[in-house]
Structures are given as C-alpha cells and as structure tokens.
Coordinates of C-alpha atoms in Angstrom, one line a residue:
X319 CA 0.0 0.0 0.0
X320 CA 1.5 3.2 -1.0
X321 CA 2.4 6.2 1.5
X322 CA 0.2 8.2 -0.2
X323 CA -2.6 5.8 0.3
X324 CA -2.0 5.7 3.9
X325 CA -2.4 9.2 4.7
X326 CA -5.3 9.3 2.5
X327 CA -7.0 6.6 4.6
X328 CA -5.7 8.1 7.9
X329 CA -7.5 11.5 6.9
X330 CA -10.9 9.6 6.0
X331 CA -10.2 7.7 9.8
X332 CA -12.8 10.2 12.0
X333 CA -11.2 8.6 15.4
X334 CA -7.7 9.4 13.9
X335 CA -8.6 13.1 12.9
X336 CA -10.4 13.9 15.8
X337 CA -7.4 12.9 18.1
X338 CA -4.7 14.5 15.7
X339 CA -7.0 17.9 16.0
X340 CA -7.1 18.2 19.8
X341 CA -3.7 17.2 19.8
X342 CA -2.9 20.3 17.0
X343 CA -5.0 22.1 19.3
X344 CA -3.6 21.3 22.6
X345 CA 0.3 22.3 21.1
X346 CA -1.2 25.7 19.8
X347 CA -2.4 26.7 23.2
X348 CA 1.0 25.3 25.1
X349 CA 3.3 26.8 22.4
X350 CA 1.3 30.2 22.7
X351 CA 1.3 30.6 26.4
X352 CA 5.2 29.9 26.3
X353 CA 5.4 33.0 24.1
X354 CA 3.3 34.7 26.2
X355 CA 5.3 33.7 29.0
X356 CA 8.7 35.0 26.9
X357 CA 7.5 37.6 25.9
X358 CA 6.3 38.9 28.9
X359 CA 9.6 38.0 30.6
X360 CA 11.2 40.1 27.7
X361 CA 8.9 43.3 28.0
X362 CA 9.5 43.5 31.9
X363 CA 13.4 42.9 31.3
X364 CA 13.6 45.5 28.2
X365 CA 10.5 47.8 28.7
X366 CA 10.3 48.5 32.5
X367 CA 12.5 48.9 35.8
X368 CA 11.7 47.8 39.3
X369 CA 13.3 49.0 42.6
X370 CA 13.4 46.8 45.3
X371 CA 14.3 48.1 49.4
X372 CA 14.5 45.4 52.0
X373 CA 13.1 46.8 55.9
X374 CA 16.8 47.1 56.4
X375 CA 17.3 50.2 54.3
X376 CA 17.8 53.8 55.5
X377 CA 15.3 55.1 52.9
X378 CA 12.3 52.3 53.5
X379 CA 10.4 53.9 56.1
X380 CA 10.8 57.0 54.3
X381 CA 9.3 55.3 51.5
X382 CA 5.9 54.3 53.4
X383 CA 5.7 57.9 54.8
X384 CA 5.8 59.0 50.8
X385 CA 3.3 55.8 49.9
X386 CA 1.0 57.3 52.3
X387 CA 0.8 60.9 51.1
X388 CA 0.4 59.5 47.6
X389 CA -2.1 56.4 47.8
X390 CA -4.5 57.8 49.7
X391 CA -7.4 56.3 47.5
X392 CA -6.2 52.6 48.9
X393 CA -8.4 50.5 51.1
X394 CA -6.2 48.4 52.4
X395 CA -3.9 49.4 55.6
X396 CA -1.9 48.4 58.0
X397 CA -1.3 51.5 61.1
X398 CA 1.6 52.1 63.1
X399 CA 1.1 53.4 66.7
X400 CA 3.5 55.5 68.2
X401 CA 3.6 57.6 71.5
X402 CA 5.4 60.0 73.7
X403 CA 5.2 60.4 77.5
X404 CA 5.7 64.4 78.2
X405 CA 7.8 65.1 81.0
X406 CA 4.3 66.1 82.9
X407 CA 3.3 62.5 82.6
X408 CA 0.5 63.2 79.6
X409 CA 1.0 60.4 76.7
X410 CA 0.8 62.0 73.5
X411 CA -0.5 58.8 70.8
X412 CA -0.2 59.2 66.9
X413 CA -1.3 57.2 64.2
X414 CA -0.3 56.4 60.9
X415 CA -1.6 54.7 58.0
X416 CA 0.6 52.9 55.6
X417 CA 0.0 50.6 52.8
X418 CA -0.8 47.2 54.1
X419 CA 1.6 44.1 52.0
X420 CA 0.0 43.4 49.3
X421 CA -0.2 45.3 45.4
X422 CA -1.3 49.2 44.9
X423 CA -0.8 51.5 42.2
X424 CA -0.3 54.8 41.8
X425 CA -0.5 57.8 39.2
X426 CA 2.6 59.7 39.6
X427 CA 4.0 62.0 36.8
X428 CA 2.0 60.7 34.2
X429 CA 3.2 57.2 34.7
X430 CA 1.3 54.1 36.6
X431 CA 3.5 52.7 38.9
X432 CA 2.9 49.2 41.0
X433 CA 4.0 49.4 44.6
X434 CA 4.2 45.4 45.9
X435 CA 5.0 45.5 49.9
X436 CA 6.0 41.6 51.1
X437 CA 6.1 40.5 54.4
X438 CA 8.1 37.3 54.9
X439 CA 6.2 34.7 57.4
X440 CA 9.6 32.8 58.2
X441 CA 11.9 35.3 58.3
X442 CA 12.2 37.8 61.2
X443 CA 14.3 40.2 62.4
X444 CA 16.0 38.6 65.7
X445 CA 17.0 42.0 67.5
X446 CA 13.4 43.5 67.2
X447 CA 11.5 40.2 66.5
X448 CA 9.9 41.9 63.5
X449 CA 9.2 40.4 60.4
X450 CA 11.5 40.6 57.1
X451 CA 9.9 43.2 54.5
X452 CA 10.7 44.6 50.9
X453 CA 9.0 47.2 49.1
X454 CA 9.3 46.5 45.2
X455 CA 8.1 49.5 42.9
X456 CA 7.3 48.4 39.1
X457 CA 7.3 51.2 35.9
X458 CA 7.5 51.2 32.8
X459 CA 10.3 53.1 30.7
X460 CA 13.9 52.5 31.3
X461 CA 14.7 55.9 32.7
X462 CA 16.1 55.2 36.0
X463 CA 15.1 59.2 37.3
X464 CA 11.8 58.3 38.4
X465 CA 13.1 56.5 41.3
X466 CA 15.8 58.9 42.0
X467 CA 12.8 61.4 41.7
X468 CA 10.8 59.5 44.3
X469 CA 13.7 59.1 46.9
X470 CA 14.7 62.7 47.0
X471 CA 11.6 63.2 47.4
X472 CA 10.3 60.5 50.2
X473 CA 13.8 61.6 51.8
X474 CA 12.7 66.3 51.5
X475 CA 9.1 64.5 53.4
X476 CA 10.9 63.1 55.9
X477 CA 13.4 66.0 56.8
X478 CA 10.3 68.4 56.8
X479 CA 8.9 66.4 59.6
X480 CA 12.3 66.5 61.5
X481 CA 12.9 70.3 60.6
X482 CA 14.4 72.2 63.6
X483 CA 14.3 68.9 65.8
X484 CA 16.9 66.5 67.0
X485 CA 16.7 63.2 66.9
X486 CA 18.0 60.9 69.4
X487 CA 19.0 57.5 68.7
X488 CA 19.4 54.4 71.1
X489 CA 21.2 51.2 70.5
X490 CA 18.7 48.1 69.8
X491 CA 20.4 45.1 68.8
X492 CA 23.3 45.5 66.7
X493 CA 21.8 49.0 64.9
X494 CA 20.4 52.4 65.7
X495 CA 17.0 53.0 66.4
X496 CA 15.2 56.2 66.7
X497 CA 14.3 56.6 70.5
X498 CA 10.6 58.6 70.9
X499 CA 9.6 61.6 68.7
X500 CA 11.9 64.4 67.3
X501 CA 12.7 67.0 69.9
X502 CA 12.4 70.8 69.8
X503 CA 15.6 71.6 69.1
X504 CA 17.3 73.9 72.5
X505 CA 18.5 77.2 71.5
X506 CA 22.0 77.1 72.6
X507 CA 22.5 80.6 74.2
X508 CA 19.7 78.8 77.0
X509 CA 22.5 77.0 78.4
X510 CA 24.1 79.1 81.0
X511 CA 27.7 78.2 81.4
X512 CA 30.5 79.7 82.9
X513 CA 31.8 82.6 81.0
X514 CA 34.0 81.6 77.5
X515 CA 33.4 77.7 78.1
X516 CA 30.4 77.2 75.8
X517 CA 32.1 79.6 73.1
X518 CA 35.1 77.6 73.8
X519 CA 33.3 73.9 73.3
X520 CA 31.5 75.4 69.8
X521 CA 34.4 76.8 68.2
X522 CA 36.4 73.2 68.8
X523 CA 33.9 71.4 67.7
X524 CA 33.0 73.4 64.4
X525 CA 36.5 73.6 63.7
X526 CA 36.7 69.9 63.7
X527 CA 33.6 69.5 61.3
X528 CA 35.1 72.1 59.0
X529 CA 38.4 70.7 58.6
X530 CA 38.7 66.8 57.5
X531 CA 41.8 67.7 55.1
X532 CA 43.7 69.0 57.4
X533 CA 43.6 65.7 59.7
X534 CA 43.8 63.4 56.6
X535 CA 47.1 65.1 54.9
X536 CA 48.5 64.5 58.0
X537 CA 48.0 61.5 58.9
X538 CA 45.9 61.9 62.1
X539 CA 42.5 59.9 62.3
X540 CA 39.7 61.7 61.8
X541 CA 37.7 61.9 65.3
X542 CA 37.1 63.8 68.0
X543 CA 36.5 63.1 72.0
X544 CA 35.1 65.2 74.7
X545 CA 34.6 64.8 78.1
X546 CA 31.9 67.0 80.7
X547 CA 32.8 65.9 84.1
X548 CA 31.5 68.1 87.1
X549 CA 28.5 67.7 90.0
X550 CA 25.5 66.4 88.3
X551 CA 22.6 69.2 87.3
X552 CA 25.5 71.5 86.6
X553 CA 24.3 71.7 82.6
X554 CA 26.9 68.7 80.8
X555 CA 23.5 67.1 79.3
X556 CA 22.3 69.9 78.5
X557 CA 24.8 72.0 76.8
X558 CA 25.3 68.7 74.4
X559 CA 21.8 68.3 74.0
X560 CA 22.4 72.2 73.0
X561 CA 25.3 71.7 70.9
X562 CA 23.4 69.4 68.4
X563 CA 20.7 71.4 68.0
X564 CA 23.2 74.0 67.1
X565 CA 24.9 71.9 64.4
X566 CA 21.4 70.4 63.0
X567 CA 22.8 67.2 64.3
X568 CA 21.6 63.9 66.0
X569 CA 22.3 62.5 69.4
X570 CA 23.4 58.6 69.9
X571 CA 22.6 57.5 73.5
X572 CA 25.0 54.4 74.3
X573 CA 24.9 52.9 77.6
X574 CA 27.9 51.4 78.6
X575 CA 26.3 49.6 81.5
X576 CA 24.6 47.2 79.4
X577 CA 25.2 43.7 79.7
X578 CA 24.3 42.6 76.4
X579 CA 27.2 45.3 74.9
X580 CA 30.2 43.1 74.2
X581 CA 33.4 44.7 72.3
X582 CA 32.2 43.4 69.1
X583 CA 28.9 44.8 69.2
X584 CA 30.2 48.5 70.5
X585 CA 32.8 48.0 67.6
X586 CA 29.9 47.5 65.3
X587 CA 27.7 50.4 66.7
X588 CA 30.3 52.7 66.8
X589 CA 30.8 52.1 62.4
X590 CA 27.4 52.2 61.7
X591 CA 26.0 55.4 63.5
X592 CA 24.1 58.0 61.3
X593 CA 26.0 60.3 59.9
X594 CA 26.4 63.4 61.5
X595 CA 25.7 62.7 65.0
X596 CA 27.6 62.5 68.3
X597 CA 27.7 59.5 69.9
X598 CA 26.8 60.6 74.2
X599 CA 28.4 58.1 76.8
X600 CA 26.7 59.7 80.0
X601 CA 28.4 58.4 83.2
X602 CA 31.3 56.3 81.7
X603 CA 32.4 56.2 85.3
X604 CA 29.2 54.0 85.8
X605 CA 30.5 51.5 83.8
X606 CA 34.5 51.2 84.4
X607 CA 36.5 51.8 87.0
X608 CA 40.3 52.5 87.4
X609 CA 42.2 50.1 87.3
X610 CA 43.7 50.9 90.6
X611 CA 40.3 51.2 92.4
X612 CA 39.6 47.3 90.9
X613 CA 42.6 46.0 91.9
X614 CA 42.4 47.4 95.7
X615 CA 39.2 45.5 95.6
X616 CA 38.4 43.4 92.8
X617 CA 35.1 41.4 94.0
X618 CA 33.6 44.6 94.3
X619 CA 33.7 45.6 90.6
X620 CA 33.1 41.9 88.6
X621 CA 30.6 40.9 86.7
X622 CA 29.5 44.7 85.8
X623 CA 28.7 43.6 81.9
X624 CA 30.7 42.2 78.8
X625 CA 32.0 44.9 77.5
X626 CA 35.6 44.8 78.8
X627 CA 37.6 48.0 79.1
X628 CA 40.3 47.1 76.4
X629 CA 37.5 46.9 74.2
X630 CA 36.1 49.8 75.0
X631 CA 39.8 51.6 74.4
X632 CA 40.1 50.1 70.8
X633 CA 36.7 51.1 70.1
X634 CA 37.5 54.5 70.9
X635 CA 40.8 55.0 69.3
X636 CA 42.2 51.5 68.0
X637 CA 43.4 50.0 64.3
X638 CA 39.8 49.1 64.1
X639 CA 37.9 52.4 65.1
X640 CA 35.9 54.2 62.4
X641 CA 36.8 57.9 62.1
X642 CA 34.5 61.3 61.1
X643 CA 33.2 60.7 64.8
X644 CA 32.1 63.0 67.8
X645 CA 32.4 61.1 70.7
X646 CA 31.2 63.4 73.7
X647 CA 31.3 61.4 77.6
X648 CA 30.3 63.3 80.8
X649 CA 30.9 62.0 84.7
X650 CA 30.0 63.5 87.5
X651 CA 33.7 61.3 89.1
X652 CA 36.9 62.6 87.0
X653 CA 39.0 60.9 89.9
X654 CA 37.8 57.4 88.8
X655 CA 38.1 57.4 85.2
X656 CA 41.5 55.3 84.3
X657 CA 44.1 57.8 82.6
X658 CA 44.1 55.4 79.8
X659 CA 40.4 56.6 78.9
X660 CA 41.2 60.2 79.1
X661 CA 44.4 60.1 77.3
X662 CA 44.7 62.8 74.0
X663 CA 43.4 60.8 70.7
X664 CA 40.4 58.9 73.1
X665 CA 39.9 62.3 75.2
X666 CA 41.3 65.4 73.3
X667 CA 39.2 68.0 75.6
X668 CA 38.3 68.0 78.5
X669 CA 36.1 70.4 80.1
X670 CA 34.7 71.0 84.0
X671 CA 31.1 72.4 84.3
X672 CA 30.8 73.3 87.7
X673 CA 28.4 74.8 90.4
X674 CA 27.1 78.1 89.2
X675 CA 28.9 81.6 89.6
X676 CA 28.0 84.9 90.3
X677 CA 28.4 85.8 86.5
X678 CA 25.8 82.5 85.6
X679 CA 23.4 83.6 88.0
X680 CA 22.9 86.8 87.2
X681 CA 22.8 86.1 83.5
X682 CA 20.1 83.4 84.1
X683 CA 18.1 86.0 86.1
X684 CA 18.4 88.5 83.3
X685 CA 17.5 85.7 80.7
X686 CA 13.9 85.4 82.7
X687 CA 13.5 89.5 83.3
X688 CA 15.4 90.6 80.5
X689 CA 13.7 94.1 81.5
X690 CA 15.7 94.6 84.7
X691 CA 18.2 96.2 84.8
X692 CA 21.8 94.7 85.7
X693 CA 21.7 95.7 89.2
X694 CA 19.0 93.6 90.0
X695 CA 20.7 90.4 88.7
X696 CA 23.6 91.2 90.6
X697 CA 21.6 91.2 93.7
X698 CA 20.1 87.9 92.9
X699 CA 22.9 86.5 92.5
X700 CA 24.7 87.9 95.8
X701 CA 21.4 86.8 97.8
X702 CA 21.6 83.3 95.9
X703 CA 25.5 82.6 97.0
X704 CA 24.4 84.2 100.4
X705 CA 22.6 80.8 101.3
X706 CA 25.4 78.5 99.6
X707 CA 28.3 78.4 97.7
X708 CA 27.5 75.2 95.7
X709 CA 24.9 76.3 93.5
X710 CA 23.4 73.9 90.8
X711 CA 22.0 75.0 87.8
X712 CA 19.0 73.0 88.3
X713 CA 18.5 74.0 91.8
X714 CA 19.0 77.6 90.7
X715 CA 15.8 76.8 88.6
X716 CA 13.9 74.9 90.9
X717 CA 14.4 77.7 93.6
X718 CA 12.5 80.3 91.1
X719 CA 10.1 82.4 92.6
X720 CA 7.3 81.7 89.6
X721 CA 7.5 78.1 91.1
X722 CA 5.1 78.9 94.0
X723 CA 1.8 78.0 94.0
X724 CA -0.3 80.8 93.2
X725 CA -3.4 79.8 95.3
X726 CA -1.4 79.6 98.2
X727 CA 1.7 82.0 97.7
X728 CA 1.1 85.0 96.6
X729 CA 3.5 87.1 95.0
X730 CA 4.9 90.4 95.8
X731 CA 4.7 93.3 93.9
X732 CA 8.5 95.1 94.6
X733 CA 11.5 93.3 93.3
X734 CA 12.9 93.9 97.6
X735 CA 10.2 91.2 99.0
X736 CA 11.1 89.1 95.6
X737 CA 14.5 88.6 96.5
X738 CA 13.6 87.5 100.2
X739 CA 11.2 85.0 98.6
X740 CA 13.7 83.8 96.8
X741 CA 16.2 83.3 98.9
X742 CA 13.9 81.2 101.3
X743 CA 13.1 79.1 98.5
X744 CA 16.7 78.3 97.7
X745 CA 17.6 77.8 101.3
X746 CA 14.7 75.4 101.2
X747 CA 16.1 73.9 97.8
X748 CA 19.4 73.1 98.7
X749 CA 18.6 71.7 102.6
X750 CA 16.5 69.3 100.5
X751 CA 19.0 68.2 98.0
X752 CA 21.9 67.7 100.9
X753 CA 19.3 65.6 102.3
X754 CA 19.2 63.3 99.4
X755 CA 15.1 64.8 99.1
X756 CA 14.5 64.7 94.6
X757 CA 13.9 68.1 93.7
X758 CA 11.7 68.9 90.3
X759 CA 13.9 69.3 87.5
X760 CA 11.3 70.5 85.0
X761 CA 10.1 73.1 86.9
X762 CA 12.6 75.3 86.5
X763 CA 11.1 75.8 83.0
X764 CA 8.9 78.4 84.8
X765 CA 7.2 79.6 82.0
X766 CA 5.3 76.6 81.4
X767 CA 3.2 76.7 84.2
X768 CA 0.2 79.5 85.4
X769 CA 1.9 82.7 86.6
X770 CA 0.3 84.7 88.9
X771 CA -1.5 88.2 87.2
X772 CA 0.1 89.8 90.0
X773 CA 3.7 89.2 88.2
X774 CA 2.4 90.1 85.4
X775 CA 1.3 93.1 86.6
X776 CA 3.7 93.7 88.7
X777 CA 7.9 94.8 88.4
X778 CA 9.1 91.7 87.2
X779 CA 7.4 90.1 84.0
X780 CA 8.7 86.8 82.9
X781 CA 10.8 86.1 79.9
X782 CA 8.8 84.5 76.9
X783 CA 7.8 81.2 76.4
X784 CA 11.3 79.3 74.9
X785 CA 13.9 80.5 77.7
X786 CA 15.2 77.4 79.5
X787 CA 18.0 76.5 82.1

C-alpha cells in the first residue's frame, strides 16, 4: 500500500482526525502561552524597571511615609502606633496609616506605577522580632530618574517632619533606632555656662567639622572626643543636647552599663552610626572603674557587663575604630576614670562644668526679666550665694520664685520682697537636695506653668515662652 494511500485513509479515519486535531489544538495553546510567557519575561526585562528596598534600608520607612501621602485612594492598611510620655506625665498617641503588604498603584508623573509590599512569614528580624519586609516598585520606561525622583523626594518628606528637631537615637540590637519623637531643638544661648566655656566647646567642635583635610594630609585619624565631668545638674547634658541642636545634628545615646554590649557589638555600633551625629556616653564612670580602684578590691567591681575596658579603648581609638566621629562622655567622678580613657586621641578635651557663679546667676536671672536692669541680677545672684556656695544650675531653677503656688503663695509686687522670697526658696532647695530629698527638675522651665497676674502686673514680667536652664 503506498504512502500516499495511507495518509489518505488516515484522513478519512474520523477517530484518527479527531485525536490529531485536539492534539494540533492542545500544542497551539502550550506553544502560545510559552510566548506569552517569553514575551512577557522580555517586556518587563527591556521595557520596564523595578526598585526593590528590603526593611533594612535607610530610605524604607521614608518610603511608606511617601506611599501614604500618595495612595490615599487605597483601602487596604496596615497602622503604626507610636507615642510620647511628656515630661508632665500626659501620653501624647499618633497614628499612621501605611500601605498594608500586598499590590497598589499609583499615578505619579503621568506614569502608573505598581507598589508590591512583602512580608516574609519565616523570616524575622532577631534583635526587634519583626518580620523581614521589601518594598518593590514596578514602571514602565527604562529611565532610572523616576526612582531617583521618588527618593529625594520621600527623603525632603521626611526632613520636613524632623525640621528644627533632634533626633535621638538608642542602641537596639546591633543598629540604631530612633528613641521617641523628634525634639524641639534647645537654643544654645539657654545654656548658662561659665563665662568663655560654651564659646570655647562650639568653636572646637566646628573647627573639627570644617576641617577633615587637614587631619587626613597629615596622617591623624579623623575623630574627635570630649569629656563633661562636674556635679551632676550643673548643665553637661544639657549643653550637648544644645550643641546638636546648634549643628542640626543627632544624638546617639550608648549605655555602657549594658550587659548585652560586648566589644564586638560597640565595635559595630560605633561604624554604623548615622551620619552626622555625636555618639553621648553619659556616666562612663558608671560602667569602668580605674584600674587601681579594681585591683584594691576586685570582687567589688566583677561581673559589671561584657563589655571589657580594652575593648572599649580600641573602640574609641584602636586600628579598628571608624573615624569622622564626635564622641562626647560626661561624669559626674573625674577621679575614677583610668588615665588610659582620658588620654589625648580617646579624650582630646576636657572640660569641668561646675556649680554656678555669680556671673551664671545673674545672666540666668536676666534671661527670665530681661527688663531689669543689671543691678538687680547682681543682687540675685549675691542673695543666691548668700545661702550657699554650691549652687546647681537645676537648683538655681527649681528655687524660682514663679515656682510657688499661686493659690497659696502669693507674690509680691517690689523686686525687695522678691529677692527674700527667693532666697527662702533656695535655702529650702538646697537643705532638700543635701538631704538626698529629689527636687523637680522640670520646673525650672517656669514659663510653662500658670503665673500669677500679679507678676504680670507687677515689676518683674517673665521672659517669653522658649527661655530654658
């Protein structure tokens, strides 16, 4: 039987044709949804871009501030709950709405653009026991500006929120983690120091930030390290607190008493803080001791953490210690700080902020009355080292006369009967703190609470709202 037979007879075989056309069928549909498959593997590889930032990232909560402002038409949310607890005790709660994981799209410069937020199940952060996310943001085009476009401008959101605030960071884990809300930032000048030593701190420290050639063509690493010591509520916090308000920058708060900071960890914390920011170790003495002291007693002082004090020497200034760093450390006991720590290249200045002289006094009391003249301060001042010679700035505050209760104090008139009120307050101030009593450190900001009309109708009107000790 020819060939040609057999076909003919296969065609004219209604089982055989019906099978051979699903078959034809079945290979058209596989072989087009391959080339659907290709080809839409081709178009998203040639005709669009996608950025993708992991949780990790600097810019990603930046980036679900700026989803927020622009998807506001999107049903489905996820809120994060965030609070502050003023000084007063009052909670203040915020809420915010951001994209819940999952797809949305936006219309943004006449392009559509797919936002995809994934949240891993398995994955989680171990520090912060959160999970593992990525943003992924889909366009078409090629040109890589639209993402460049929406960074500066998620990154411009953010700063606007943080505009004339400082941000304080604390260690969690082995990164930084912005600690409560952004604060007001202090005007330096309401810091009351001793006459020429916050001019002197400032100039240092600017001179540093405007220098980095002159350290690197030199040779000389590229940090710098302060230290505060003096009797506590003489102003160290403060003035740095000041300070990085004055330089627009952020504060780092590192605990050296922790017992889960080990070498390697404060090595690692110490590379990674933001930039421009000063890195605050309050009470190092806290956390070491001389070596001398320990050795005279050494049961007393073991076990006080992991961190180990060699550690805490290379971190500072070792082979292995990063550099464009403000390190600023305060203690209220120079005498027990090992001269190891305080050496020039860990320590290059060191500064004492003591009790509060006749000069500080009377420029505090003009900072409140601004309207008196100088001969009134100068009396407040000789009536205020009349009573003692050790003199706090926060008990110089606390000891205000605006810090009476107006229902049952009432207030004289003539700036004579002020000054005794005064000074009976202070005597009453500093008996209590010699007698271990807590004084209120947040009343010395007088001007947030009810003053009496009779000050304000009498000789001495207080200073506007912003003035602080």
């Amino acid at each position: 039987m020819p060939f040609s037979d057999f076909v003919l007879a296969l065609k004219d075989n209604p089982y055989f044709g019906a099978g051979f056309g699903l078959v034809g069928v079945g290979t058209a549909l596989a072989l087009a949804r391959k080339g659907a498959q290709f080809g839409l593997v081709a178009f998203r590889r040639h005709c669009m871009i996608t950025l993708e930032v992991p949780s990790k990232d600097k810019s990603y909560h930046w980036l679900l501030n700026w989803i927020s402002h622009h998807a506001k038409h999107t049903q489905h949310l996820s809120v994060e709950t965030s609070y502050l607890q003023h000084e007063s005790g009052r909670i203040s709660t915020k809420f915010d709405f951001v994209p819940s994981p999952g797809n949305h799209f936006i219309w943004y410069r006449r392009k559509w653009i797919r936002i995809e937020r994934n949240r891993e199940k398995q994955m989680i952060d171990l520090h912060t026991g959160t999970p593992w996310e990525s943003v992924t943001f889909t366009a078409l085009g090629t040109d890589r500006e639209i993402f460049f476009n929406i960074l500066r401008e998620a990154r411009e959101l953010a700063l606007q929120q943080q505009e004339g605030r400082t941000i304080m960071y604390t260690a969690m884990g082995a990164e930084w983690r912005q600690f409560g809300f952004p604060r007001r930032r202090r005007p330096l000048s309401s810091v009351v120091l001793e006459e020429g030593v916050s001019e002197r701190l400032v100039q240092d420290v600017k001179e540093f930030i405007d220098n980095p050639k002159w350290y690197s063509e030199r040779g000389i690493p590229y940090r710098r390290g302060y230290l505060l010591y003096g009797p506590p509520g003489c102003g160290k916090s403060s003035f740095i607190t000041a300070l990085a308000g004055e330089l627009q920058y952020s504060i780092c708060l590192l605990s050296l008493s922790d017992h889960s900071l080990s070498d390697d960890r404060l090595n690692h914390l110490l590379s990674v803080a933001p930039q421009q920011s000063i890195i605050l170790l309050e009470d190092v003495d806290a956390a070491f001791v001389s070596r001398d002291l320990a050795a005279e007693n050494p049961a007393v002082y073991q076990g006080m953490g992991r961190l180990t004090f060699s550690g805490l020497l290379n971190a500072l200034d070792g082979v292995a210690s990063t550099e464009a760093r403000i390190v600023f450390m305060t203690t209220n006991y120079v005498d027990r700080l090992d001269p190891a720590l305080v050496r020039p290249g860990r320590v290059d200045l060191k500064q004492y902020v003591g009790h509060c002289s006749r000069w500080q006094l009377a420029c505090m009391f003009q900072r409140f009355y601004p309207e008196q003249p100088l001969a009134a301060a100068e009396r407040f001042a000789e009536q205020a080292l009349a009573v003692s010679k050790q003199i706090s700035a926060a008990q110089a505050g606390t000891a205000s006369p605006c810090n009476l209760d107006k229902a049952s104090s009432p207030f004289p008139a003539d700036l004579s009967t002020c000054m005794d009120v005064f000074q009976s307050l202070l005597t009453t101030c500093v008996l209590n703190s010699r007698h271990g009593e807590p004084y209120e450190f947040e009343r010395r900001l007088f001007h947030q609470f009810c003053l009496p009309d009779l000050w304000r109708k009498g000789s001495l009107s207080p200073h506007p709202p912003g003035t602080h000790f």
